[in-house]
Amino acid sequence: MNDVEQVRLTVDADSNGQRLDVFLATQLPQFSRTQMRRSINGKQVLVDGQRVKASYSLSAGETVQVELPDQVAPGPLPECVPLKIIYEDQDIVAIDKPPGMVVHPARGHWTGTLASALAYHFESLSSVGGPARPGIVHRLDRDTSGVIIIAKNDAAHLNLCAQFESRTVDKCYHALVRGVPDRDADFIDAPIGAHPYQRERMAIRANHSTSREARTRYEVVERFVGFSYLHVQPETGRTHQIRVHMAHVGYPVVCDRLYAGHARISMQDLCRGTLDESVVLNRQALHAFSLSIDHPTTGQRIEFRAELPDDFQRLLAVLRQHRGKTN
């Protein structure tokens, strides 16, 4: 806990027996209780020099040392970040999100977010998601590209949320994975919850407080030597769902740092004998290709599509040229 802003708090008699997270949220009102819990879980809080849980019951006289988290601005600052708009009307916007763009501000990613770009380009956005997430109904991982829907008003936002909740939204992702499934199509039904010891990861977990049902269908489009091109349809919307499920069945998404164990792939990795070390892809090979909803005002079924980005197409072309089709 060096070279960061810290505070030391002494537990007084009035706070005796109080939970640690409640105490911190009370003593540091500029931060939410959720932020304080994250700091505690992130080992940024010590009580008399010891790491404890958020539920720890404090005793008068103890000293609490806190590494202060970055403060979240009341809303994203508008930034002139280019957006590729697929569709727009008075209620919704469909965006083709590029890889590498974080959807909303978070620790370590305060600028260059989709939320900041939306705040710059649109005068009216829904407020249902709170000040930090204007218009944002759902999200894509930073390195996943493709279709994301934005609500311009609260009525549209609530309608879209209900569609996601009732699972009437149809989503199709394109993915390049390591390995070659022996089936042309398959269905994965495995609950997903928090990883037992790695905070940024999710895991297949049954009968755990964080576990939720998760179901994914996939179809093999092309097979190569050591790789496959899939169309994937998640029936539920869990964090990292496709990435966790595909790794679980032995076909991790290419360049998935968390679940495949590598974050880049080069020509040398794909072409035996070549001296070409150029990087072909340096982010997970996952693209939200299409998304279908009922328009929140007209009720008409509408589909939005985002064509494969250049880096995904480049890897696909190299596989076709150097890894040969096996079907």
Tab-separated table of C-alpha atoms in Angstrom:
chain	number	residue	atom	x	y	z
A	1	MET	CA	0.000	0.000	0.000
A	2	ASN	CA	2.717	2.457	-1.055
A	3	ASP	CA	2.696	5.445	-3.418
A	4	VAL	CA	-1.088	5.711	-3.312
A	5	GLU	CA	-3.460	7.983	-1.434
A	6	GLN	CA	-4.242	6.470	1.960
A	7	VAL	CA	-6.222	7.369	5.059
A	8	ARG	CA	-6.099	6.031	8.617
A	9	LEU	CA	-9.287	5.874	10.644
A	10	THR	CA	-9.650	5.045	14.317
A	11	VAL	CA	-12.762	3.138	15.354
A	12	ASP	CA	-14.542	5.117	18.075
A	13	ALA	CA	-16.966	3.825	20.701
A	14	ASP	CA	-20.003	4.691	18.588
A	15	SER	CA	-18.710	2.426	15.801
A	16	ASN	CA	-17.942	-0.516	18.053
A	17	GLY	CA	-19.428	-3.697	16.531
A	18	GLN	CA	-20.095	-2.066	13.151
A	19	ARG	CA	-19.372	-3.954	9.935
A	20	LEU	CA	-16.191	-2.824	8.214
A	21	ASP	CA	-17.872	-1.949	4.886
A	22	VAL	CA	-20.612	0.030	6.642
A	23	PHE	CA	-18.036	1.876	8.735
A	24	LEU	CA	-16.017	2.861	5.661
A	25	ALA	CA	-19.056	3.990	3.692
A	26	THR	CA	-20.048	6.159	6.661
A	27	GLN	CA	-16.590	7.613	7.267
A	28	LEU	CA	-15.847	8.127	3.568
A	29	PRO	CA	-19.177	9.306	2.091
A	30	GLN	CA	-17.557	10.247	-1.225
A	31	PHE	CA	-17.358	6.500	-1.915
A	32	SER	CA	-20.206	4.016	-2.091
A	33	ARG	CA	-20.487	0.922	0.073
A	34	THR	CA	-19.975	-1.155	-3.098
A	35	GLN	CA	-16.704	0.649	-3.802
A	36	MET	CA	-15.588	0.019	-0.237
A	37	ARG	CA	-16.414	-3.683	-0.494
A	38	ARG	CA	-14.364	-3.895	-3.686
A	39	SER	CA	-11.438	-2.242	-1.924
A	40	ILE	CA	-11.721	-4.700	0.969
A	41	ASN	CA	-11.932	-7.683	-1.378
A	42	GLY	CA	-9.047	-6.235	-3.374
A	43	LYS	CA	-6.854	-6.291	-0.236
A	44	GLN	CA	-6.646	-2.486	-0.131
A	45	VAL	CA	-7.964	-2.239	3.440
A	46	LEU	CA	-6.178	-3.325	6.626
A	47	VAL	CA	-7.495	-3.445	10.196
A	48	ASP	CA	-4.630	-3.198	12.679
A	49	GLY	CA	-2.385	-4.346	9.846
A	50	GLN	CA	-4.478	-7.418	9.002
A	51	ARG	CA	-6.650	-8.218	5.994
A	52	VAL	CA	-10.229	-8.982	6.939
A	53	LYS	CA	-13.592	-9.497	5.272
A	54	ALA	CA	-16.162	-6.799	4.543
A	55	SER	CA	-18.403	-8.311	7.231
A	56	TYR	CA	-15.696	-8.033	9.894
A	57	SER	CA	-17.072	-6.613	13.149
A	58	LEU	CA	-14.950	-3.696	14.311
A	59	SER	CA	-13.881	-3.004	17.896
A	60	ALA	CA	-13.328	0.422	19.402
A	61	GLY	CA	-9.695	1.486	19.234
A	62	GLU	CA	-8.810	-0.484	16.087
A	63	THR	CA	-7.088	1.343	13.254
A	64	VAL	CA	-8.381	0.995	9.697
A	65	GLN	CA	-5.926	1.789	6.902
A	66	VAL	CA	-7.523	2.394	3.513
A	67	GLU	CA	-6.000	2.717	0.069
A	68	LEU	CA	-8.497	5.084	-1.513
A	69	PRO	CA	-10.059	3.910	-4.795
A	70	ASP	CA	-10.281	6.165	-7.799
A	71	GLN	CA	-13.421	8.247	-7.552
A	72	VAL	CA	-16.068	7.737	-10.176
A	73	ALA	CA	-17.210	10.919	-11.859
A	74	PRO	CA	-20.972	11.572	-11.662
A	75	GLY	CA	-21.181	10.798	-15.347
A	76	PRO	CA	-18.868	10.102	-18.296
A	77	LEU	CA	-17.165	13.169	-19.715
A	78	PRO	CA	-18.145	13.667	-23.378
A	79	GLU	CA	-15.312	12.746	-25.734
A	80	CYS	CA	-15.150	13.063	-29.496
A	81	VAL	CA	-14.574	9.368	-30.085
A	82	PRO	CA	-15.741	8.140	-33.521
A	83	LEU	CA	-18.689	5.742	-33.523
A	84	LYS	CA	-19.849	3.379	-36.254
A	85	ILE	CA	-23.640	3.682	-36.181
A	86	ILE	CA	-25.541	0.768	-37.694
A	87	TYR	CA	-29.033	2.135	-37.011
A	88	GLU	CA	-30.623	5.114	-35.282
A	89	ASP	CA	-34.131	6.419	-34.629
A	90	GLN	CA	-35.806	8.437	-31.876
A	91	ASP	CA	-35.724	5.520	-29.410
A	92	ILE	CA	-32.626	3.411	-30.012
A	93	VAL	CA	-29.175	3.340	-31.537
A	94	ALA	CA	-27.265	0.270	-32.695
A	95	ILE	CA	-23.487	0.658	-32.556
A	96	ASP	CA	-20.729	-1.495	-34.041
A	97	LYS	CA	-18.311	-1.412	-31.101
A	98	PRO	CA	-14.655	-1.787	-32.046
A	99	PRO	CA	-12.363	-4.133	-30.119
A	100	GLY	CA	-10.452	-2.470	-27.318
A	101	MET	CA	-13.244	-0.071	-26.322
A	102	VAL	CA	-14.527	-0.296	-22.753
A	103	VAL	CA	-18.306	0.157	-22.564
A	104	HIS	CA	-18.555	2.300	-19.433
A	105	PRO	CA	-16.060	3.974	-17.052
A	106	ALA	CA	-14.385	1.703	-14.534
A	107	ARG	CA	-11.212	1.614	-12.487
A	108	GLY	CA	-8.296	2.092	-14.888
A	109	HIS	CA	-10.569	2.997	-17.802
A	110	TRP	CA	-11.967	6.485	-17.254
A	111	THR	CA	-11.522	7.829	-20.798
A	112	GLY	CA	-12.145	6.594	-24.324
A	113	THR	CA	-15.202	4.593	-23.283
A	114	LEU	CA	-18.344	3.994	-25.281
A	115	ALA	CA	-20.263	5.921	-22.608
A	116	SER	CA	-18.076	9.004	-23.162
A	117	ALA	CA	-18.528	8.746	-26.921
A	118	LEU	CA	-22.306	8.453	-26.518
A	119	ALA	CA	-22.387	11.500	-24.236
A	120	TYR	CA	-20.646	13.494	-26.976
A	121	HIS	CA	-22.671	12.312	-29.972
A	122	PHE	CA	-26.225	12.189	-28.548
A	123	GLU	CA	-28.192	14.876	-26.735
A	124	SER	CA	-30.696	12.460	-25.220
A	125	LEU	CA	-29.918	9.119	-23.580
A	126	SER	CA	-31.817	7.029	-21.047
A	127	SER	CA	-31.031	7.456	-17.354
A	128	VAL	CA	-32.190	4.015	-16.156
A	129	GLY	CA	-28.645	2.658	-15.889
A	130	GLY	CA	-27.496	5.522	-13.677
A	131	PRO	CA	-25.266	8.537	-14.374
A	132	ALA	CA	-22.184	6.465	-15.251
A	133	ARG	CA	-24.030	4.392	-17.884
A	134	PRO	CA	-26.332	6.698	-19.858
A	135	GLY	CA	-28.233	4.743	-22.525
A	136	ILE	CA	-26.388	1.483	-21.930
A	137	VAL	CA	-28.766	-1.498	-21.789
A	138	HIS	CA	-26.243	-4.342	-21.986
A	139	ARG	CA	-22.506	-4.639	-22.431
A	140	LEU	CA	-19.740	-6.321	-24.386
A	141	ASP	CA	-16.314	-7.164	-23.010
A	142	ARG	CA	-13.597	-4.657	-23.885
A	143	ASP	CA	-11.966	-6.892	-26.508
A	144	THR	CA	-15.207	-8.251	-27.962
A	145	SER	CA	-16.345	-6.330	-31.032
A	146	GLY	CA	-19.770	-6.010	-32.601
A	147	VAL	CA	-23.392	-4.995	-32.079
A	148	ILE	CA	-24.504	-3.188	-28.941
A	149	ILE	CA	-27.902	-1.521	-28.448
A	150	ILE	CA	-28.296	1.901	-26.821
A	151	ALA	CA	-31.543	3.403	-25.483
A	152	LYS	CA	-32.270	7.078	-26.045
A	153	ASN	CA	-35.048	7.322	-23.479
A	154	ASP	CA	-36.161	5.551	-20.301
A	155	ALA	CA	-39.232	3.914	-21.844
A	156	ALA	CA	-37.144	2.272	-24.560
A	157	HIS	CA	-34.529	1.235	-21.991
A	158	LEU	CA	-37.057	-0.472	-19.725
A	159	ASN	CA	-38.669	-2.227	-22.696
A	160	LEU	CA	-35.300	-3.548	-23.897
A	161	CYS	CA	-34.341	-4.654	-20.381
A	162	ALA	CA	-37.573	-6.652	-20.212
A	163	GLN	CA	-36.710	-8.339	-23.514
A	164	PHE	CA	-33.251	-9.302	-22.292
A	165	GLU	CA	-34.750	-10.529	-19.014
A	166	SER	CA	-37.364	-12.662	-20.797
A	167	ARG	CA	-34.684	-13.931	-23.228
A	168	THR	CA	-36.528	-12.917	-26.383
A	169	VAL	CA	-33.439	-11.158	-27.712
A	170	ASP	CA	-31.602	-13.311	-30.265
A	171	LYS	CA	-27.807	-12.961	-30.289
A	172	CYS	CA	-25.288	-14.568	-32.620
A	173	TYR	CA	-21.543	-14.322	-32.104
A	174	HIS	CA	-18.755	-15.415	-34.418
A	175	ALA	CA	-15.764	-17.020	-32.744
A	176	LEU	CA	-12.457	-18.598	-33.699
A	177	VAL	CA	-11.436	-21.271	-31.214
A	178	ARG	CA	-8.547	-23.614	-30.624
A	179	GLY	CA	-9.334	-27.251	-31.274
A	180	VAL	CA	-11.719	-29.057	-33.601
A	181	PRO	CA	-15.103	-30.236	-32.241
A	182	ASP	CA	-16.171	-33.670	-33.458
A	183	ARG	CA	-19.808	-32.550	-33.540
A	184	ASP	CA	-21.225	-30.106	-36.066
A	185	ALA	CA	-23.296	-28.473	-33.319
A	186	ASP	CA	-23.647	-28.756	-29.568
A	187	PHE	CA	-25.397	-27.316	-26.538
A	188	ILE	CA	-23.597	-26.339	-23.327
A	189	ASP	CA	-25.630	-26.161	-20.123
A	190	ALA	CA	-23.316	-25.332	-17.204
A	191	PRO	CA	-23.800	-22.773	-14.407
A	192	ILE	CA	-21.368	-19.860	-14.156
A	193	GLY	CA	-20.254	-18.099	-10.996
A	194	ALA	CA	-17.366	-16.126	-9.558
A	195	HIS	CA	-13.973	-17.784	-9.787
A	196	PRO	CA	-12.944	-19.142	-6.366
A	197	TYR	CA	-9.666	-17.186	-6.180
A	198	GLN	CA	-9.174	-15.048	-9.329
A	199	ARG	CA	-11.404	-11.987	-9.113
A	200	GLU	CA	-11.339	-11.028	-12.800
A	201	ARG	CA	-12.361	-14.506	-13.972
A	202	MET	CA	-15.592	-16.464	-13.936
A	203	ALA	CA	-15.853	-20.234	-13.589
A	204	ILE	CA	-18.176	-23.198	-13.989
A	205	ARG	CA	-19.660	-23.504	-10.491
A	206	ALA	CA	-22.720	-25.319	-9.258
A	207	ASN	CA	-24.477	-24.755	-5.938
A	208	HIS	CA	-22.627	-21.533	-5.143
A	209	SER	CA	-24.153	-18.227	-4.077
A	210	THR	CA	-22.769	-16.493	-7.184
A	211	SER	CA	-23.749	-19.239	-9.634
A	212	ARG	CA	-26.403	-18.657	-12.283
A	213	GLU	CA	-27.744	-20.930	-14.991
A	214	ALA	CA	-25.950	-20.503	-18.306
A	215	ARG	CA	-26.748	-22.059	-21.682
A	216	THR	CA	-24.920	-21.719	-24.996
A	217	ARG	CA	-25.446	-23.245	-28.420
A	218	TYR	CA	-22.737	-23.383	-31.046
A	219	GLU	CA	-22.407	-24.554	-34.642
A	220	VAL	CA	-19.195	-25.352	-36.484
A	221	VAL	CA	-18.897	-23.296	-39.682
A	222	GLU	CA	-15.370	-24.297	-40.759
A	223	ARG	CA	-12.723	-26.644	-39.411
A	224	PHE	CA	-8.990	-26.090	-39.789
A	225	VAL	CA	-5.948	-27.937	-38.509
A	226	GLY	CA	-6.041	-27.140	-34.813
A	227	PHE	CA	-8.687	-24.408	-35.058
A	228	SER	CA	-12.394	-23.940	-35.786
A	229	TYR	CA	-14.721	-21.146	-36.864
A	230	LEU	CA	-17.990	-21.157	-34.901
A	231	HIS	CA	-21.333	-19.410	-34.775
A	232	VAL	CA	-22.350	-19.151	-31.130
A	233	GLN	CA	-25.762	-18.318	-29.672
A	234	PRO	CA	-25.902	-17.639	-25.924
A	235	GLU	CA	-29.373	-18.261	-24.516
A	236	THR	CA	-28.474	-16.540	-21.247
A	237	GLY	CA	-26.320	-13.492	-20.643
A	238	ARG	CA	-23.744	-14.289	-17.978
A	239	THR	CA	-20.445	-12.461	-17.636
A	240	HIS	CA	-17.842	-13.993	-19.989
A	241	GLN	CA	-20.368	-16.716	-20.822
A	242	ILE	CA	-19.137	-17.753	-24.275
A	243	ARG	CA	-15.508	-17.550	-23.223
A	244	VAL	CA	-16.061	-19.651	-20.090
A	245	HIS	CA	-18.269	-22.231	-21.809
A	246	MET	CA	-15.987	-22.756	-24.808
A	247	ALA	CA	-12.941	-23.147	-22.559
A	248	HIS	CA	-14.939	-25.556	-20.381
A	249	VAL	CA	-15.612	-27.933	-23.296
A	250	GLY	CA	-12.007	-27.755	-24.503
A	251	TYR	CA	-12.276	-25.178	-27.295
A	252	PRO	CA	-11.117	-21.832	-25.838
A	253	VAL	CA	-11.512	-18.658	-27.857
A	254	VAL	CA	-8.283	-17.757	-29.655
A	255	CYS	CA	-6.232	-15.039	-27.897
A	256	ASP	CA	-8.406	-15.089	-24.799
A	257	ARG	CA	-5.929	-13.989	-22.133
A	258	LEU	CA	-8.080	-15.156	-19.231
A	259	TYR	CA	-9.351	-18.503	-20.477
A	260	ALA	CA	-7.015	-19.629	-23.279
A	261	GLY	CA	-3.692	-18.730	-21.680
A	262	HIS	CA	-2.461	-16.548	-24.531
A	263	ALA	CA	-3.245	-12.999	-25.644
A	264	ARG	CA	-1.777	-12.894	-29.146
A	265	ILE	CA	-1.136	-15.133	-32.107
A	266	SER	CA	1.514	-14.609	-34.786
A	267	MET	CA	2.333	-15.944	-38.221
A	268	GLN	CA	4.982	-18.170	-36.612
A	269	ASP	CA	2.280	-19.729	-34.436
A	270	LEU	CA	0.194	-20.541	-37.504
A	271	CYS	CA	2.729	-21.307	-40.243
A	272	ARG	CA	5.430	-23.879	-39.665
A	273	GLY	CA	8.883	-22.887	-40.872
A	274	THR	CA	8.141	-19.208	-41.389
A	275	LEU	CA	10.396	-16.484	-40.005
A	276	ASP	CA	7.529	-13.997	-40.042
A	277	GLU	CA	6.903	-12.919	-36.439
A	278	SER	CA	4.148	-10.427	-37.235
A	279	VAL	CA	1.100	-10.511	-34.967
A	280	VAL	CA	-2.095	-11.655	-36.652
A	281	LEU	CA	-4.442	-11.046	-33.716
A	282	ASN	CA	-3.896	-9.625	-30.225
A	283	ARG	CA	-7.391	-9.760	-28.709
A	284	GLN	CA	-9.958	-12.480	-28.173
A	285	ALA	CA	-11.438	-13.705	-31.468
A	286	LEU	CA	-15.046	-13.030	-30.499
A	287	HIS	CA	-17.459	-10.796	-32.426
A	288	ALA	CA	-21.108	-9.965	-31.720
A	289	PHE	CA	-22.301	-10.417	-35.287
A	290	SER	CA	-26.052	-9.946	-34.954
A	291	LEU	CA	-28.728	-9.001	-32.457
A	292	SER	CA	-32.505	-9.148	-32.951
A	293	ILE	CA	-35.074	-7.316	-30.815
A	294	ASP	CA	-38.687	-6.201	-30.918
A	295	HIS	CA	-38.602	-2.453	-31.480
A	296	PRO	CA	-39.609	-0.865	-28.147
A	297	THR	CA	-42.168	1.432	-29.806
A	298	THR	CA	-43.433	-0.316	-32.934
A	299	GLY	CA	-43.048	-3.906	-31.732
A	300	GLN	CA	-41.588	-4.824	-35.127
A	301	ARG	CA	-38.866	-7.458	-35.085
A	302	ILE	CA	-35.597	-5.885	-36.186
A	303	GLU	CA	-32.115	-7.335	-36.665
A	304	PHE	CA	-28.829	-5.458	-36.503
A	305	ARG	CA	-25.599	-6.809	-37.951
A	306	ALA	CA	-21.940	-5.836	-37.673
A	307	GLU	CA	-19.631	-7.318	-40.271
A	308	LEU	CA	-16.442	-9.028	-39.157
A	309	PRO	CA	-13.697	-6.512	-38.275
A	310	ASP	CA	-10.419	-6.488	-40.165
A	311	ASP	CA	-8.346	-8.278	-37.514
A	312	PHE	CA	-10.832	-11.154	-37.276
A	313	GLN	CA	-10.963	-11.458	-41.070
A	314	ARG	CA	-7.171	-11.426	-41.249
A	315	LEU	CA	-6.863	-14.384	-38.872
A	316	LEU	CA	-9.597	-16.238	-40.732
A	317	ALA	CA	-7.774	-15.686	-44.035
A	318	VAL	CA	-4.481	-16.966	-42.587
A	319	LEU	CA	-6.199	-20.079	-41.243
A	320	ARG	CA	-7.797	-20.756	-44.620
A	321	GLN	CA	-4.479	-20.339	-46.392
A	322	HIS	CA	-2.092	-22.089	-44.040
A	323	ARG	CA	-4.152	-24.412	-41.880
A	324	GLY	CA	-6.344	-25.933	-44.593
A	325	LYS	CA	-9.993	-26.890	-44.262
A	326	THR	CA	-10.732	-30.283	-42.745
A	327	ASN	CA	-14.430	-30.379	-43.724
